[in-house]
């Protein structure tokens, strides 16, 4: 009975092994990011490159990955985070340089000079 179990274990086909992981830079989806990584390599600040990539509709988190390592499973799946909406405008803010929200008192009435009665 043991020999039959051993033969069955040997005869069972092995599941196919997954393909070897490819480098991130070999992935076709990496192409739009290559120029941005080159900018960072030339000394352009990462923050500026991230802003530019986001403006172009790319996911800026990809720029921080090592292109010579295998791509993480969640790479290229997320959309870039959208910019938050601008803050609401404050009521009563003045454009003339005053403090926002501070209202100036109304101007005094104009002085009139009437001749004295005779």
Short mmCIF file of N, CA and C in Angstrom, two decimals:
data_model
loop_
_atom_site.label_atom_id
_atom_site.label_comp_id
_atom_site.label_asym_id
_atom_site.label_seq_id
_atom_site.Cartn_x
_atom_site.Cartn_y
_atom_site.Cartn_z
N UNK A 1 0.82 -1.18 0.00
CA UNK A 1 0.00 0.00 0.00
C UNK A 1 0.88 1.26 0.00
N UNK A 2 2.02 1.18 0.70
CA UNK A 2 2.92 2.34 0.73
C UNK A 2 3.53 2.59 -0.64
N UNK A 3 3.84 1.49 -1.37
CA UNK A 3 4.44 1.64 -2.68
C UNK A 3 3.47 2.33 -3.64
N UNK A 4 2.17 2.04 -3.55
CA UNK A 4 1.18 2.67 -4.42
C UNK A 4 1.07 4.15 -4.12
N UNK A 5 1.16 4.53 -2.84
CA UNK A 5 1.09 5.95 -2.47
C UNK A 5 2.31 6.69 -2.99
N UNK A 6 3.48 6.03 -2.92
CA UNK A 6 4.70 6.68 -3.41
C UNK A 6 4.64 6.86 -4.93
N UNK A 7 4.13 5.84 -5.64
CA UNK A 7 4.03 5.94 -7.09
C UNK A 7 3.04 7.05 -7.48
N UNK A 8 1.94 7.19 -6.74
CA UNK A 8 0.95 8.23 -7.03
C UNK A 8 1.55 9.61 -6.80
N UNK A 9 2.38 9.74 -5.75
CA UNK A 9 3.01 11.03 -5.47
C UNK A 9 4.02 11.39 -6.54
N UNK A 10 4.75 10.38 -7.05
CA UNK A 10 5.75 10.64 -8.08
C UNK A 10 5.07 10.92 -9.41
N UNK A 11 3.98 10.26 -9.70
CA UNK A 11 3.30 10.39 -10.99
C UNK A 11 2.44 11.65 -11.06
N UNK A 12 2.14 12.31 -9.91
CA UNK A 12 1.30 13.51 -9.93
C UNK A 12 2.04 14.64 -10.63
N UNK A 13 1.38 15.28 -11.59
CA UNK A 13 2.06 16.37 -12.30
C UNK A 13 2.24 17.57 -11.36
N UNK A 14 3.36 18.22 -11.51
CA UNK A 14 3.63 19.40 -10.68
C UNK A 14 2.91 20.60 -11.30
N UNK A 15 2.41 21.48 -10.44
CA UNK A 15 1.75 22.67 -11.00
C UNK A 15 2.80 23.53 -11.72
N UNK A 16 2.39 24.23 -12.76
CA UNK A 16 3.36 25.06 -13.49
C UNK A 16 3.91 26.15 -12.58
N UNK A 17 5.19 26.36 -12.66
CA UNK A 17 5.80 27.39 -11.83
C UNK A 17 5.53 28.76 -12.46
N UNK A 18 5.39 29.78 -11.61
CA UNK A 18 5.13 31.11 -12.16
C UNK A 18 6.35 31.59 -12.95
N UNK A 19 6.12 32.43 -13.93
CA UNK A 19 7.26 32.93 -14.71
C UNK A 19 8.18 33.74 -13.81
N UNK A 20 9.46 33.79 -14.12
CA UNK A 20 10.36 34.57 -13.28
C UNK A 20 9.97 36.04 -13.30
N UNK A 21 10.09 36.72 -12.17
CA UNK A 21 9.68 38.13 -12.14
C UNK A 21 10.57 38.97 -13.05
N UNK A 22 9.95 39.89 -13.75
CA UNK A 22 10.69 40.77 -14.63
C UNK A 22 10.97 42.08 -13.90
N UNK A 23 11.99 42.76 -14.37
CA UNK A 23 12.31 44.04 -13.76
C UNK A 23 11.22 45.05 -14.10
N UNK A 24 11.06 46.01 -13.24
CA UNK A 24 10.06 47.05 -13.45
C UNK A 24 10.31 47.78 -14.76
N UNK A 25 11.57 48.07 -15.06
CA UNK A 25 11.90 48.81 -16.28
C UNK A 25 11.61 48.01 -17.55
N UNK A 26 11.46 46.66 -17.43
CA UNK A 26 11.14 45.84 -18.59
C UNK A 26 9.63 45.76 -18.85
N UNK A 27 8.84 46.26 -17.92
CA UNK A 27 7.40 46.25 -18.06
C UNK A 27 7.01 47.35 -19.06
N UNK A 28 6.10 47.04 -19.96
CA UNK A 28 5.68 48.02 -20.97
C UNK A 28 5.03 49.24 -20.34
N UNK A 29 4.43 49.08 -19.18
CA UNK A 29 3.77 50.20 -18.51
C UNK A 29 4.76 51.18 -17.90
N UNK A 30 6.05 50.82 -17.87
CA UNK A 30 7.08 51.67 -17.29
C UNK A 30 7.48 52.81 -18.23
N UNK A 31 7.28 52.65 -19.51
CA UNK A 31 7.78 53.60 -20.51
C UNK A 31 7.45 55.06 -20.20
N UNK A 32 6.22 55.43 -19.82
CA UNK A 32 5.96 56.85 -19.56
C UNK A 32 6.74 57.39 -18.35
N UNK A 33 7.17 56.51 -17.46
CA UNK A 33 7.84 56.94 -16.24
C UNK A 33 9.35 57.09 -16.41
N UNK A 34 9.90 56.52 -17.46
CA UNK A 34 11.36 56.50 -17.64
C UNK A 34 11.94 57.91 -17.70
N UNK A 35 11.29 58.82 -18.41
CA UNK A 35 11.84 60.17 -18.52
C UNK A 35 11.81 60.90 -17.18
N UNK A 36 10.80 60.61 -16.35
CA UNK A 36 10.72 61.26 -15.04
C UNK A 36 11.80 60.74 -14.10
N UNK A 37 12.09 59.45 -14.17
CA UNK A 37 13.15 58.87 -13.35
C UNK A 37 14.49 59.46 -13.78
N UNK A 38 14.65 59.69 -15.09
CA UNK A 38 15.89 60.30 -15.58
C UNK A 38 16.05 61.72 -15.04
N UNK A 39 14.95 62.46 -14.92
CA UNK A 39 15.02 63.81 -14.36
C UNK A 39 15.51 63.78 -12.92
N UNK A 40 14.98 62.84 -12.14
CA UNK A 40 15.41 62.72 -10.75
C UNK A 40 16.89 62.35 -10.70
N UNK A 41 17.33 61.47 -11.59
CA UNK A 41 18.73 61.06 -11.62
C UNK A 41 19.64 62.23 -11.97
N UNK A 42 19.13 63.20 -12.73
CA UNK A 42 19.92 64.38 -13.10
C UNK A 42 19.92 65.45 -12.02
N UNK A 43 19.16 65.23 -10.94
CA UNK A 43 19.19 66.18 -9.83
C UNK A 43 17.96 67.03 -9.67
N UNK A 44 16.94 66.84 -10.50
CA UNK A 44 15.70 67.60 -10.33
C UNK A 44 15.02 67.08 -9.06
N UNK A 45 14.57 67.97 -8.18
CA UNK A 45 13.95 67.52 -6.92
C UNK A 45 12.75 66.59 -7.18
N UNK A 46 12.67 65.54 -6.37
CA UNK A 46 11.62 64.54 -6.54
C UNK A 46 10.24 65.18 -6.44
N UNK A 47 10.07 66.14 -5.55
CA UNK A 47 8.76 66.79 -5.41
C UNK A 47 8.30 67.46 -6.70
N UNK A 48 9.24 68.12 -7.38
CA UNK A 48 8.89 68.78 -8.64
C UNK A 48 8.54 67.75 -9.71
N UNK A 49 9.28 66.66 -9.74
CA UNK A 49 9.01 65.61 -10.74
C UNK A 49 7.68 64.94 -10.44
N UNK A 50 7.38 64.73 -9.16
CA UNK A 50 6.09 64.13 -8.78
C UNK A 50 4.93 65.01 -9.23
N UNK A 51 5.07 66.33 -9.04
CA UNK A 51 4.01 67.25 -9.46
C UNK A 51 3.81 67.19 -10.97
N UNK A 52 4.89 67.16 -11.69
CA UNK A 52 4.80 67.11 -13.16
C UNK A 52 4.15 65.80 -13.62
N UNK A 53 4.55 64.68 -13.00
CA UNK A 53 3.97 63.38 -13.38
C UNK A 53 2.47 63.37 -13.07
N UNK A 54 2.08 63.93 -11.93
CA UNK A 54 0.67 63.98 -11.57
C UNK A 54 -0.11 64.83 -12.57
N UNK A 55 0.49 65.95 -12.98
CA UNK A 55 -0.17 66.82 -13.96
C UNK A 55 -0.36 66.10 -15.30
N UNK A 56 0.52 65.16 -15.59
CA UNK A 56 0.42 64.39 -16.84
C UNK A 56 -0.50 63.18 -16.70
N UNK A 57 -1.08 62.98 -15.50
CA UNK A 57 -2.01 61.88 -15.29
C UNK A 57 -1.34 60.58 -14.88
N UNK A 58 -0.07 60.62 -14.44
CA UNK A 58 0.63 59.41 -14.02
C UNK A 58 0.61 59.28 -12.50
N UNK A 59 0.83 58.07 -12.02
CA UNK A 59 0.86 57.80 -10.59
C UNK A 59 2.25 58.13 -10.06
N UNK A 60 2.40 59.17 -9.24
CA UNK A 60 3.73 59.58 -8.81
C UNK A 60 4.41 58.60 -7.86
N UNK A 61 3.66 57.68 -7.26
CA UNK A 61 4.30 56.73 -6.34
C UNK A 61 5.19 55.74 -7.09
N UNK A 62 4.95 55.55 -8.37
CA UNK A 62 5.77 54.64 -9.18
C UNK A 62 7.20 55.18 -9.27
N UNK A 63 7.36 56.50 -9.21
CA UNK A 63 8.69 57.10 -9.35
C UNK A 63 9.62 56.71 -8.21
N UNK A 64 9.07 56.30 -7.09
CA UNK A 64 9.90 55.96 -5.93
C UNK A 64 10.30 54.48 -5.91
N UNK A 65 9.84 53.70 -6.89
CA UNK A 65 10.19 52.29 -6.94
C UNK A 65 11.53 52.10 -7.65
N UNK A 66 12.23 51.03 -7.30
CA UNK A 66 13.51 50.71 -7.93
C UNK A 66 13.22 50.03 -9.27
N UNK A 67 13.64 50.63 -10.39
CA UNK A 67 13.31 50.05 -11.70
C UNK A 67 14.03 48.73 -11.98
N UNK A 68 15.05 48.39 -11.20
CA UNK A 68 15.77 47.14 -11.42
C UNK A 68 15.19 45.98 -10.60
N UNK A 69 14.20 46.26 -9.78
CA UNK A 69 13.55 45.22 -8.97
C UNK A 69 12.26 44.79 -9.66
N UNK A 70 11.74 43.61 -9.29
CA UNK A 70 10.45 43.20 -9.87
C UNK A 70 9.34 44.17 -9.47
N UNK A 71 8.39 44.33 -10.35
CA UNK A 71 7.27 45.22 -10.07
C UNK A 71 6.40 44.64 -8.97
N UNK A 72 6.02 45.44 -7.97
CA UNK A 72 5.10 44.94 -6.96
C UNK A 72 3.76 44.60 -7.60
N UNK A 73 3.00 43.69 -6.98
CA UNK A 73 1.73 43.29 -7.61
C UNK A 73 0.74 44.43 -7.77
N UNK A 74 0.80 45.43 -6.90
CA UNK A 74 -0.18 46.51 -6.98
C UNK A 74 0.33 47.70 -7.80
N UNK A 75 1.50 47.57 -8.43
CA UNK A 75 2.02 48.67 -9.24
C UNK A 75 1.15 48.86 -10.47
N UNK A 76 0.99 50.08 -10.87
CA UNK A 76 0.24 50.47 -12.07
C UNK A 76 -1.25 50.19 -11.96
N UNK A 77 -1.75 49.85 -10.79
CA UNK A 77 -3.18 49.56 -10.68
C UNK A 77 -3.97 50.75 -10.17
N UNK A 78 -3.34 51.57 -9.37
CA UNK A 78 -4.06 52.71 -8.81
C UNK A 78 -3.96 53.91 -9.70
N UNK A 79 -4.96 54.74 -9.63
CA UNK A 79 -4.92 56.00 -10.36
C UNK A 79 -4.26 57.01 -9.44
N UNK A 80 -3.67 58.04 -10.02
CA UNK A 80 -3.06 59.04 -9.15
C UNK A 80 -4.12 59.72 -8.30
N UNK A 81 -3.71 60.12 -7.14
CA UNK A 81 -4.65 60.80 -6.25
C UNK A 81 -4.97 62.15 -6.87
N UNK A 82 -6.24 62.48 -6.85
CA UNK A 82 -6.64 63.75 -7.42
C UNK A 82 -6.40 64.86 -6.41
N UNK A 83 -6.17 66.04 -6.94
CA UNK A 83 -5.91 67.17 -6.06
C UNK A 83 -7.18 67.46 -5.26
N UNK A 84 -7.01 67.83 -3.99
CA UNK A 84 -8.19 68.19 -3.21
C UNK A 84 -8.77 69.49 -3.75
N UNK A 85 -10.06 69.70 -3.55
CA UNK A 85 -10.66 70.93 -4.05
C UNK A 85 -10.07 72.13 -3.31
N UNK A 86 -10.08 73.31 -3.93
CA UNK A 86 -9.54 74.48 -3.24
C UNK A 86 -10.39 74.82 -2.03
N UNK A 87 -9.80 75.45 -1.02
CA UNK A 87 -10.58 75.81 0.16
C UNK A 87 -11.65 76.81 -0.20
N UNK A 88 -12.76 76.80 0.54
CA UNK A 88 -13.84 77.75 0.22
C UNK A 88 -13.38 79.18 0.50
N UNK A 89 -13.94 80.10 -0.27
CA UNK A 89 -13.59 81.51 -0.06
C UNK A 89 -14.26 82.01 1.21
N UNK A 90 -13.53 82.83 1.93
CA UNK A 90 -14.07 83.37 3.18
C UNK A 90 -14.97 84.55 2.88
N UNK A 91 -16.01 84.65 3.66
CA UNK A 91 -16.92 85.77 3.52
C UNK A 91 -16.30 86.99 4.20
N UNK A 92 -16.43 88.14 3.58
CA UNK A 92 -15.97 89.37 4.20
C UNK A 92 -14.48 89.60 4.04
N UNK A 93 -13.80 88.82 3.26
CA UNK A 93 -12.38 89.07 3.10
C UNK A 93 -12.19 90.26 2.17
N UNK A 94 -11.21 91.05 2.46
CA UNK A 94 -10.98 92.23 1.65
C UNK A 94 -9.79 92.00 0.74
N UNK A 95 -9.86 92.59 -0.40
CA UNK A 95 -8.80 92.42 -1.37
C UNK A 95 -7.76 93.53 -1.19
N UNK A 96 -8.11 94.57 -0.42
CA UNK A 96 -7.24 95.73 -0.31
C UNK A 96 -6.08 95.53 0.64
N UNK A 97 -5.84 94.32 1.09
CA UNK A 97 -4.68 94.07 1.92
C UNK A 97 -4.99 93.95 3.40
N UNK A 98 -6.24 94.01 3.79
CA UNK A 98 -6.58 93.86 5.20
C UNK A 98 -6.50 92.40 5.60
N UNK A 99 -6.71 92.15 6.87
CA UNK A 99 -6.71 90.78 7.37
C UNK A 99 -7.99 90.11 6.92
N UNK A 100 -7.89 88.86 6.46
CA UNK A 100 -9.06 88.15 5.98
C UNK A 100 -10.10 88.04 7.07
N UNK A 101 -11.33 88.36 6.75
CA UNK A 101 -12.41 88.25 7.72
C UNK A 101 -12.61 89.53 8.53
N UNK A 102 -11.67 90.47 8.45
CA UNK A 102 -11.79 91.72 9.22
C UNK A 102 -12.48 92.76 8.35
N UNK A 103 -13.53 93.36 8.89
CA UNK A 103 -14.26 94.37 8.12
C UNK A 103 -13.85 95.76 8.61
N UNK A 104 -13.71 96.65 7.67
CA UNK A 104 -13.35 98.03 8.01
C UNK A 104 -14.62 98.79 8.35
N UNK A 105 -14.51 99.76 9.27
CA UNK A 105 -15.70 100.57 9.58
C UNK A 105 -16.04 101.45 8.39
N UNK A 106 -17.30 101.86 8.27
CA UNK A 106 -17.67 102.71 7.14
C UNK A 106 -16.96 104.06 7.25
N UNK A 107 -16.71 104.71 6.14
CA UNK A 107 -16.03 106.02 6.20
C UNK A 107 -16.94 107.07 6.84
N UNK A 108 -16.34 108.08 7.48
CA UNK A 108 -17.19 109.13 8.10
C UNK A 108 -17.90 109.93 7.01
N UNK A 109 -19.00 110.54 7.37
CA UNK A 109 -19.72 111.33 6.36
C UNK A 109 -18.86 112.53 5.93
N UNK A 110 -19.04 112.95 4.69
CA UNK A 110 -18.22 114.08 4.23
C UNK A 110 -18.56 115.36 5.00
N UNK A 111 -17.53 116.18 5.24
CA UNK A 111 -17.75 117.44 5.96
C UNK A 111 -18.25 118.47 4.96
N UNK A 112 -19.26 119.12 5.37
CA UNK A 112 -19.80 120.19 4.50
C UNK A 112 -19.58 121.53 5.21
N UNK A 113 -19.23 122.48 4.49
CA UNK A 113 -19.07 123.83 5.06
C UNK A 113 -20.18 124.73 4.51
N UNK A 114 -21.08 125.06 5.37
CA UNK A 114 -22.16 125.97 4.99
C UNK A 114 -21.81 127.37 5.54
N UNK A 115 -22.13 128.29 4.77
CA UNK A 115 -21.87 129.64 5.33
C UNK A 115 -22.78 129.91 6.53
N UNK A 116 -22.27 130.58 7.53
CA UNK A 116 -23.10 130.85 8.73
C UNK A 116 -24.31 131.70 8.35
N UNK A 117 -25.40 131.50 9.04
CA UNK A 117 -26.59 132.30 8.73
C UNK A 117 -26.34 133.79 9.07
N UNK A 118 -26.92 134.72 8.32
CA UNK A 118 -26.65 136.15 8.59
C UNK A 118 -27.29 136.69 9.81
#
